[in-house]
């Protein structure tokens, strides 16, 4: 008897796993909020005997060290990872017994990082699944440029070789269980689907269907910017992350919120973008709690700058805290819940801006001189963009507000979430802005002329 439970970390596009037998289990690549892993083990009625890392993560703070400490589990980390804490170094070929007749076999798979290691789950000598971390993903591989720019091509070639090693040594029926690739910026390409096997990847994965030179050249040409906060994740994971504190932050009243804004701190409104557009505290930024909060807030905010969170409810605030500790934003400076009228000083009016569709944009563009701002990534824009639009990717906008031409700014992305963030940045800077809350697929049918790069 064996089981594999998947723990989704949707906001970061990652997965962690709990795998085991009747009595004991192993956790692979745990998130920092380890209570979810403890709860999963409790539901199964098993003891966590081992915690395993496939690599030193660049996109989130691991919970592995703390989980091993709390449970007494053995902590397995690839031997090539130069960490500052006690762990069991894992070498290629090492075999670790997890439960009766259930074992993990380490497979050196450099590429995503130089020390990357995958783990084959075996029962009675048969490979059931392989935890591939950031090596072989669904239809693609993990990106090789997160460690050191001078190593990128070398690691891309290593990634190719690692994918071929897995395909050669593991059976077609083995389930492939990656950590990255479900929206994560650690993925070198777009993943299609949520389940796969070695056999399916052998037939369709770009690393297994192309020659090495074609694969490497296409992979390198397709790499885009990755979140700025990644620079802080590797050092945190190498040093050993501190335990998390998810207790509620200090409560901020309207006067404190105003003072923090005046001091240049970030005050982030977590409510949905419709509510924010209809009324918000002037100067605040909108990062929806239900969107990719951790990725985009950690990407845009100057690292270490105090952040105050404004939420519709205590539940929304708690959800946001959990998301943010995963990327190293540990303690909000303060927080408030409720409605924006309670977050403003007496006599102060709420700020607001309009929302619109692409059809509205097409109608207004006929008779007005306005700015169309596209905040999508470069790869998205290359597939088609509105003629005459200005392109400033969202993750650079806070540094390039001066590059936005004068006039009323109609800002759009692919679906509305990033446009809402951008609109809040522009609104806080005093610009007249309209947030296009619509799917980009509606632009051409609305009569907006599109160009291709």
Coordinates of C-alpha atoms in Angstrom, one line a residue:
X1 CA 0.0 0.0 0.0
X2 CA 1.3 3.5 -0.9
X3 CA -0.2 6.9 -1.4
X4 CA 0.9 10.2 -2.9
X5 CA -0.9 13.4 -1.9
X6 CA -0.5 16.6 -3.8
X7 CA -0.5 20.0 -1.9
X8 CA -1.2 22.8 -4.4
X9 CA 0.6 26.1 -3.9
X10 CA -1.6 27.8 -6.5
X11 CA -0.4 31.4 -5.9
X12 CA 3.2 30.5 -6.8
X13 CA 2.3 27.8 -9.4
X14 CA 4.0 25.0 -7.4
X15 CA 3.2 21.7 -5.9
X16 CA 4.5 19.9 -2.8
X17 CA 4.0 16.2 -2.1
X18 CA 3.4 13.8 0.8
X19 CA 4.1 10.2 -0.1
X20 CA 4.2 7.2 2.0
X21 CA 2.9 3.8 3.2
X22 CA 0.9 2.5 6.1
X23 CA 3.0 4.1 8.9
X24 CA 5.5 6.7 7.6
X25 CA 5.8 9.2 4.8
X26 CA 8.1 11.6 3.1
X27 CA 7.5 15.3 2.2
X28 CA 9.0 16.6 -1.0
X29 CA 9.7 20.4 -1.4
X30 CA 7.4 21.7 1.4
X31 CA 6.2 25.3 1.4
X32 CA 7.1 27.5 4.3
X33 CA 3.6 27.3 5.9
X34 CA 4.2 23.7 7.0
X35 CA 0.9 23.3 8.9
X36 CA -0.6 22.1 5.6
X37 CA 1.9 19.2 5.4
X38 CA 1.3 18.3 9.1
X39 CA -2.5 18.3 8.5
X40 CA -2.1 16.1 5.4
X41 CA 0.0 13.6 7.4
X42 CA -2.5 13.6 10.2
X43 CA -5.4 12.8 7.8
X44 CA -3.4 9.9 6.5
X45 CA -2.5 8.8 10.1
X46 CA 1.2 8.6 9.2
X47 CA 4.4 10.0 10.7
X48 CA 6.6 12.2 8.6
X49 CA 9.9 10.4 8.8
X50 CA 11.8 12.2 6.0
X51 CA 11.7 15.7 4.4
X52 CA 13.4 16.0 1.0
X53 CA 14.5 18.9 -1.1
X54 CA 15.1 18.5 -4.9
X55 CA 17.1 21.7 -4.9
X56 CA 17.7 25.1 -3.2
X57 CA 14.6 27.0 -4.3
X58 CA 14.8 30.4 -6.0
X59 CA 11.1 31.1 -6.0
X60 CA 9.9 30.5 -2.4
X61 CA 11.2 30.1 1.1
X62 CA 11.2 26.4 2.1
X63 CA 9.6 25.0 5.1
X64 CA 11.8 21.9 5.0
X65 CA 14.2 22.8 7.8
X66 CA 11.4 23.7 10.2
X67 CA 9.2 20.7 9.3
X68 CA 12.2 18.4 10.0
X69 CA 12.8 20.1 13.3
X70 CA 9.2 19.8 14.5
X71 CA 8.7 16.2 13.4
X72 CA 12.2 14.8 14.1
X73 CA 12.3 13.8 10.4
X74 CA 15.6 13.2 8.6
X75 CA 16.2 16.2 6.3
X76 CA 17.6 15.3 2.9
X77 CA 19.3 18.0 0.8
X78 CA 21.4 17.5 -2.3
X79 CA 25.0 17.2 -1.3
X80 CA 26.1 19.9 -3.7
X81 CA 24.0 22.5 -2.1
X82 CA 26.2 24.6 0.2
X83 CA 23.8 25.1 3.1
X84 CA 24.6 26.5 6.6
X85 CA 22.6 23.9 8.7
X86 CA 22.8 20.3 9.5
X87 CA 21.2 17.9 7.0
X88 CA 21.7 14.6 5.4
X89 CA 23.6 15.2 2.1
X90 CA 22.1 13.2 -0.8
X91 CA 24.3 11.8 -3.6
X92 CA 23.3 10.3 -6.9
X93 CA 22.1 6.7 -6.4
X94 CA 21.4 7.0 -2.7
X95 CA 18.4 4.9 -1.7
X96 CA 16.3 5.9 1.4
X97 CA 13.7 3.5 2.9
X98 CA 10.5 5.4 3.6
X99 CA 8.1 2.6 4.6
X100 CA 7.9 -1.1 4.3
X101 CA 9.1 -1.9 0.7
X102 CA 8.8 1.8 -0.2
X103 CA 12.0 3.8 -1.0
X104 CA 13.3 6.9 -2.7
X105 CA 16.2 6.6 -5.1
X106 CA 18.2 9.9 -5.8
X107 CA 18.9 10.8 -9.4
X108 CA 21.3 13.6 -10.1
X109 CA 19.5 15.9 -12.6
X110 CA 21.5 19.2 -12.8
X111 CA 20.1 22.0 -15.0
X112 CA 17.6 24.0 -13.0
X113 CA 20.4 24.3 -10.5
X114 CA 23.9 22.6 -10.6
X115 CA 23.0 20.3 -7.6
X116 CA 19.4 19.5 -8.6
X117 CA 18.3 16.0 -7.6
X118 CA 15.1 14.1 -8.6
X119 CA 13.8 11.2 -6.5
X120 CA 12.2 8.0 -7.9
X121 CA 9.6 6.4 -5.6
X122 CA 10.0 2.6 -5.7
X123 CA 8.0 -0.3 -4.3
X124 CA 9.4 -3.8 -4.5
X125 CA 12.0 -2.4 -7.0
X126 CA 9.3 -1.0 -9.3
X127 CA 9.4 2.8 -10.0
X128 CA 5.9 4.2 -9.3
X129 CA 6.6 7.9 -9.7
X130 CA 9.4 10.4 -9.9
X131 CA 9.5 13.7 -8.0
X132 CA 11.2 15.9 -10.6
X133 CA 11.3 19.3 -8.8
X134 CA 12.5 21.8 -11.5
X135 CA 14.0 19.3 -14.0
X136 CA 11.5 17.5 -16.2
X137 CA 8.2 19.4 -16.1
X138 CA 4.9 18.9 -18.0
X139 CA 5.9 19.6 -21.6
X140 CA 8.9 21.7 -20.7
X141 CA 11.7 22.0 -18.1
X142 CA 12.8 24.3 -15.4
X143 CA 14.6 27.4 -16.4
X144 CA 18.4 27.3 -16.2
X145 CA 19.1 31.0 -15.6
X146 CA 18.3 31.5 -12.0
X147 CA 21.7 30.7 -10.5
X148 CA 24.4 32.6 -12.4
X149 CA 24.1 34.2 -15.9
X150 CA 27.5 32.8 -16.9
X151 CA 26.3 29.3 -16.2
X152 CA 23.0 29.5 -18.1
X153 CA 24.0 27.8 -21.4
X154 CA 25.9 25.1 -19.5
X155 CA 22.9 24.4 -17.3
X156 CA 20.6 24.4 -20.2
X157 CA 22.6 21.6 -21.8
X158 CA 22.7 19.8 -18.4
X159 CA 18.9 20.2 -18.2
X160 CA 18.6 18.5 -21.6
X161 CA 20.9 15.6 -20.5
X162 CA 19.0 15.2 -17.2
X163 CA 15.6 15.0 -19.0
X164 CA 17.1 12.3 -21.3
X165 CA 18.5 10.4 -18.2
X166 CA 15.1 10.3 -16.6
X167 CA 13.5 9.1 -19.9
X168 CA 16.1 6.4 -20.4
X169 CA 16.2 5.0 -16.8
X170 CA 12.6 5.2 -15.8
X171 CA 9.6 3.2 -17.1
X172 CA 7.0 4.9 -19.3
X173 CA 4.3 4.2 -16.7
X174 CA 6.1 6.2 -14.0
X175 CA 4.1 9.3 -13.0
X176 CA 6.1 12.6 -13.3
X177 CA 5.5 14.8 -10.3
X178 CA 7.2 18.2 -10.7
X179 CA 7.3 21.0 -8.1
X180 CA 7.3 23.8 -10.7
X181 CA 5.3 24.3 -13.9
X182 CA 1.7 25.2 -12.9
X183 CA 2.2 28.9 -13.5
X184 CA 5.5 29.2 -11.8
X185 CA 8.1 31.6 -13.3
X186 CA 10.6 28.8 -12.6
X187 CA 9.3 27.0 -15.7
X188 CA 11.2 27.6 -19.0
X189 CA 7.9 27.3 -21.0
X190 CA 4.2 27.0 -20.7
X191 CA 3.1 23.7 -19.2
X192 CA 0.0 22.0 -20.6
X193 CA -2.1 19.9 -18.4
X194 CA -1.8 18.8 -14.8
X195 CA -0.8 15.1 -15.0
X196 CA 1.8 13.2 -17.0
X197 CA 4.1 10.2 -17.2
X198 CA 7.5 9.5 -18.5
X199 CA 6.0 7.9 -21.6
X200 CA 3.9 11.0 -22.3
X201 CA 6.9 13.3 -21.8
X202 CA 9.0 11.1 -24.1
X203 CA 6.5 11.7 -26.9
X204 CA 5.9 15.4 -26.4
X205 CA 8.4 17.2 -24.1
X206 CA 10.5 19.7 -26.0
X207 CA 13.6 18.4 -24.2
X208 CA 13.0 14.9 -25.5
X209 CA 11.8 15.6 -29.0
X210 CA 14.5 18.1 -30.2
X211 CA 18.2 17.8 -30.7
X212 CA 20.3 19.4 -28.0
X213 CA 21.4 22.5 -30.0
X214 CA 17.8 23.3 -31.2
X215 CA 16.5 22.8 -27.6
X216 CA 19.1 25.0 -26.0
X217 CA 18.9 27.8 -28.6
X218 CA 15.1 27.9 -28.4
X219 CA 15.1 27.7 -24.6
X220 CA 17.5 30.5 -24.2
X221 CA 15.7 32.7 -26.7
X222 CA 12.4 32.2 -24.9
X223 CA 13.6 33.2 -21.4
X224 CA 12.0 36.3 -20.0
X225 CA 12.4 38.3 -16.8
X226 CA 11.8 36.5 -13.6
X227 CA 10.6 38.1 -10.4
X228 CA 13.1 40.4 -8.6
X229 CA 12.5 38.7 -5.2
X230 CA 14.0 35.5 -6.5
X231 CA 17.4 37.1 -5.6
X232 CA 16.5 36.8 -2.0
X233 CA 15.1 33.3 -1.9
X234 CA 18.3 31.3 -2.5
X235 CA 20.2 33.0 0.2
X236 CA 17.3 32.5 2.7
X237 CA 17.1 28.9 1.9
X238 CA 20.8 28.4 2.1
X239 CA 21.1 30.1 5.5
X240 CA 18.1 28.3 6.9
X241 CA 14.7 30.1 7.1
X242 CA 13.3 31.1 10.5
X243 CA 9.9 29.7 11.6
X244 CA 6.9 31.5 10.4
X245 CA 4.7 33.8 12.5
X246 CA 1.1 33.9 11.1
X247 CA -0.4 35.8 14.1
X248 CA -2.5 38.8 13.2
X249 CA -0.5 42.1 12.7
X250 CA -1.0 45.2 14.8
X251 CA -4.2 47.1 13.9
X252 CA -3.7 50.4 12.1
X253 CA -6.3 53.1 12.3
X254 CA -6.9 55.8 9.7
X255 CA -4.3 58.2 11.2
X256 CA -1.6 55.5 11.1
X257 CA -2.5 54.5 7.6
X258 CA -2.2 58.2 6.5
X259 CA 1.1 58.5 8.3
X260 CA 2.5 55.4 6.7
X261 CA 1.5 56.7 3.3
X262 CA 3.1 60.1 4.0
X263 CA 6.3 58.3 5.0
X264 CA 6.4 56.6 1.6
X265 CA 5.6 53.1 2.8
X266 CA 3.5 50.7 0.8
X267 CA -0.1 50.3 1.8
X268 CA -1.7 47.5 -0.1
X269 CA -5.5 47.0 -0.5
X270 CA -6.3 43.3 -0.9
X271 CA -9.9 43.7 -1.9
X272 CA -11.0 42.6 -5.4
X273 CA -10.3 45.0 -8.2
X274 CA -14.0 46.0 -8.7
X275 CA -14.3 47.2 -5.1
X276 CA -11.0 49.0 -5.2
X277 CA -11.8 50.9 -8.4
X278 CA -15.1 52.0 -6.9
X279 CA -13.4 53.5 -3.8
X280 CA -10.1 53.3 -2.0
X281 CA -7.7 55.2 0.2
X282 CA -5.8 57.6 -2.1
X283 CA -2.2 56.4 -2.5
X284 CA -2.8 52.8 -1.8
X285 CA -2.0 49.9 -4.3
X286 CA -4.4 47.1 -5.3
X287 CA -3.0 43.6 -5.2
X288 CA -6.0 41.2 -5.0
X289 CA -5.7 38.6 -2.3
X290 CA -7.2 36.0 -4.7
X291 CA -4.8 36.8 -7.5
X292 CA -1.0 36.1 -7.7
X293 CA -0.5 38.2 -4.7
X294 CA 2.8 36.9 -3.5
X295 CA 4.4 36.8 -7.0
X296 CA 3.5 40.3 -8.0
X297 CA 3.7 42.2 -4.7
X298 CA 7.1 40.6 -3.9
X299 CA 8.2 41.4 -7.4
X300 CA 7.3 45.1 -7.3
X301 CA 7.8 46.2 -3.8
X302 CA 11.3 47.5 -2.9
X303 CA 12.7 44.6 -0.8
X304 CA 12.5 45.2 2.9
X305 CA 10.1 48.2 2.6
X306 CA 7.3 48.1 5.3
X307 CA 3.9 47.0 4.0
X308 CA 0.5 47.6 5.6
X309 CA -2.3 45.4 4.5
X310 CA -5.9 46.5 4.1
X311 CA -8.4 43.6 3.8
X312 CA -12.1 43.1 3.5
X313 CA -12.1 40.5 6.3
X314 CA -9.9 38.8 8.9
X315 CA -10.0 35.7 6.7
X316 CA -8.7 37.6 3.7
X317 CA -5.9 39.1 5.7
X318 CA -4.9 35.7 7.1
X319 CA -4.9 34.3 3.6
X320 CA -2.6 37.1 2.4
X321 CA -0.2 36.6 5.3
X322 CA 0.1 33.0 4.4
X323 CA 0.8 33.8 0.8
X324 CA 3.4 36.4 1.6
X325 CA 5.5 34.4 4.1
X326 CA 6.1 31.9 1.4
X327 CA 8.2 34.6 -0.4
X328 CA 9.9 36.1 2.6
X329 CA 7.5 39.0 3.4
X330 CA 7.2 37.8 7.0
X331 CA 5.4 40.4 9.0
X332 CA 3.2 43.2 7.8
X333 CA 4.0 46.5 9.5
X334 CA 0.3 46.8 10.3
X335 CA -3.1 45.9 9.0
X336 CA -6.8 46.9 9.0
X337 CA -10.0 45.1 8.0
X338 CA -13.4 46.3 7.0
X339 CA -14.4 49.1 4.5
X340 CA -12.3 51.9 3.1
X341 CA -14.4 54.6 4.7
X342 CA -13.0 53.4 8.1
X343 CA -9.4 53.7 6.7
X344 CA -9.6 57.4 5.9
X345 CA -9.4 60.5 8.1
X346 CA -12.6 62.5 8.7
X347 CA -13.3 64.8 5.8
X348 CA -11.1 62.8 3.4
X349 CA -12.7 61.6 0.2
X350 CA -12.1 58.2 -1.3
X351 CA -10.3 57.9 -4.6
X352 CA -11.8 56.0 -7.5
X353 CA -11.2 55.3 -11.2
X354 CA -13.4 53.8 -14.0
X355 CA -13.3 50.3 -15.3
X356 CA -14.0 49.5 -18.9
X357 CA -14.0 46.9 -21.7
X358 CA -12.1 46.7 -25.0
X359 CA -15.3 47.7 -26.7
X360 CA -15.4 50.9 -24.5
X361 CA -11.8 51.6 -25.5
X362 CA -12.6 51.2 -29.2
X363 CA -15.5 53.6 -28.9
X364 CA -13.6 56.3 -26.9
X365 CA -10.5 56.0 -29.0
X366 CA -12.4 57.3 -32.1
X367 CA -12.9 60.7 -30.7
X368 CA -10.3 61.2 -28.0
X369 CA -6.6 61.5 -27.7
X370 CA -5.8 58.9 -25.1
X371 CA -2.9 56.6 -24.1
X372 CA -3.2 52.8 -24.4
X373 CA -0.8 51.2 -22.0
X374 CA -0.1 47.4 -22.4
X375 CA 1.4 45.9 -19.2
X376 CA 1.7 42.3 -20.4
X377 CA 5.0 40.5 -20.7
X378 CA 7.1 40.8 -23.9
X379 CA 6.1 37.2 -25.1
X380 CA 2.5 38.1 -24.8
X381 CA 2.8 41.3 -26.7
X382 CA 4.8 39.6 -29.5
X383 CA 1.7 37.5 -30.3
X384 CA -0.3 40.7 -31.0
X385 CA -0.8 44.2 -29.6
X386 CA -3.1 47.1 -30.1
X387 CA -1.7 49.5 -32.8
X388 CA -0.3 52.6 -31.2
X389 CA -0.2 51.2 -27.7
X390 CA 2.7 51.9 -25.3
X391 CA 4.4 48.8 -23.8
X392 CA 5.6 48.8 -20.2
X393 CA 5.5 45.4 -18.5
X394 CA 3.9 45.5 -15.1
X395 CA 7.0 44.5 -13.2
X396 CA 8.8 47.5 -14.5
X397 CA 6.0 50.1 -14.3
X398 CA 6.7 51.4 -10.8
X399 CA 10.2 52.4 -11.9
X400 CA 9.0 53.8 -15.3
X401 CA 6.0 55.9 -14.4
X402 CA 7.7 58.8 -16.1
X403 CA 7.7 56.9 -19.4
X404 CA 3.9 56.9 -19.6
X405 CA 2.9 59.7 -22.0
X406 CA 0.6 62.5 -20.8
X407 CA -3.2 62.1 -21.1
X408 CA -5.8 59.7 -19.8
X409 CA -4.3 56.2 -19.6
X410 CA -6.3 53.2 -20.6
X411 CA -4.3 50.3 -19.1
X412 CA -4.8 46.6 -20.1
X413 CA -3.2 43.2 -19.7
X414 CA -4.5 39.8 -20.8
X415 CA -7.4 39.5 -18.4
X416 CA -7.7 42.4 -15.9
X417 CA -5.7 41.5 -12.8
X418 CA -2.4 43.0 -13.8
X419 CA -4.2 46.0 -15.3
X420 CA -5.8 46.6 -12.0
X421 CA -2.4 46.6 -10.2
X422 CA -1.0 49.0 -12.9
X423 CA -4.1 51.3 -12.6
X424 CA -3.6 51.5 -8.9
X425 CA 0.1 52.5 -9.3
X426 CA -0.9 55.2 -11.9
X427 CA -3.8 56.4 -9.7
X428 CA -1.5 56.7 -6.7
X429 CA 0.9 58.8 -8.8
X430 CA -1.9 61.2 -9.7
X431 CA -2.6 60.0 -13.2
X432 CA -6.1 59.8 -14.8
X433 CA -6.5 56.2 -15.5
X434 CA -9.1 53.7 -16.8
X435 CA -8.6 50.0 -16.0
X436 CA -9.6 47.7 -18.9
X437 CA -11.1 44.8 -17.1
X438 CA -11.5 42.5 -20.0
X439 CA -10.0 39.5 -21.9
X440 CA -7.5 40.6 -24.6
X441 CA -9.3 38.1 -27.0
X442 CA -12.1 40.7 -27.1
X443 CA -9.8 43.5 -28.4
X444 CA -9.9 42.6 -32.1
X445 CA -13.6 41.8 -32.3
X446 CA -14.2 45.2 -30.6
X447 CA -12.6 46.9 -33.7
X448 CA -9.2 47.6 -32.2
X449 CA -6.5 47.1 -34.9
X450 CA -3.8 44.6 -33.8
X451 CA -0.2 44.4 -34.9
X452 CA 2.2 41.5 -34.5
X453 CA 5.8 41.8 -33.5

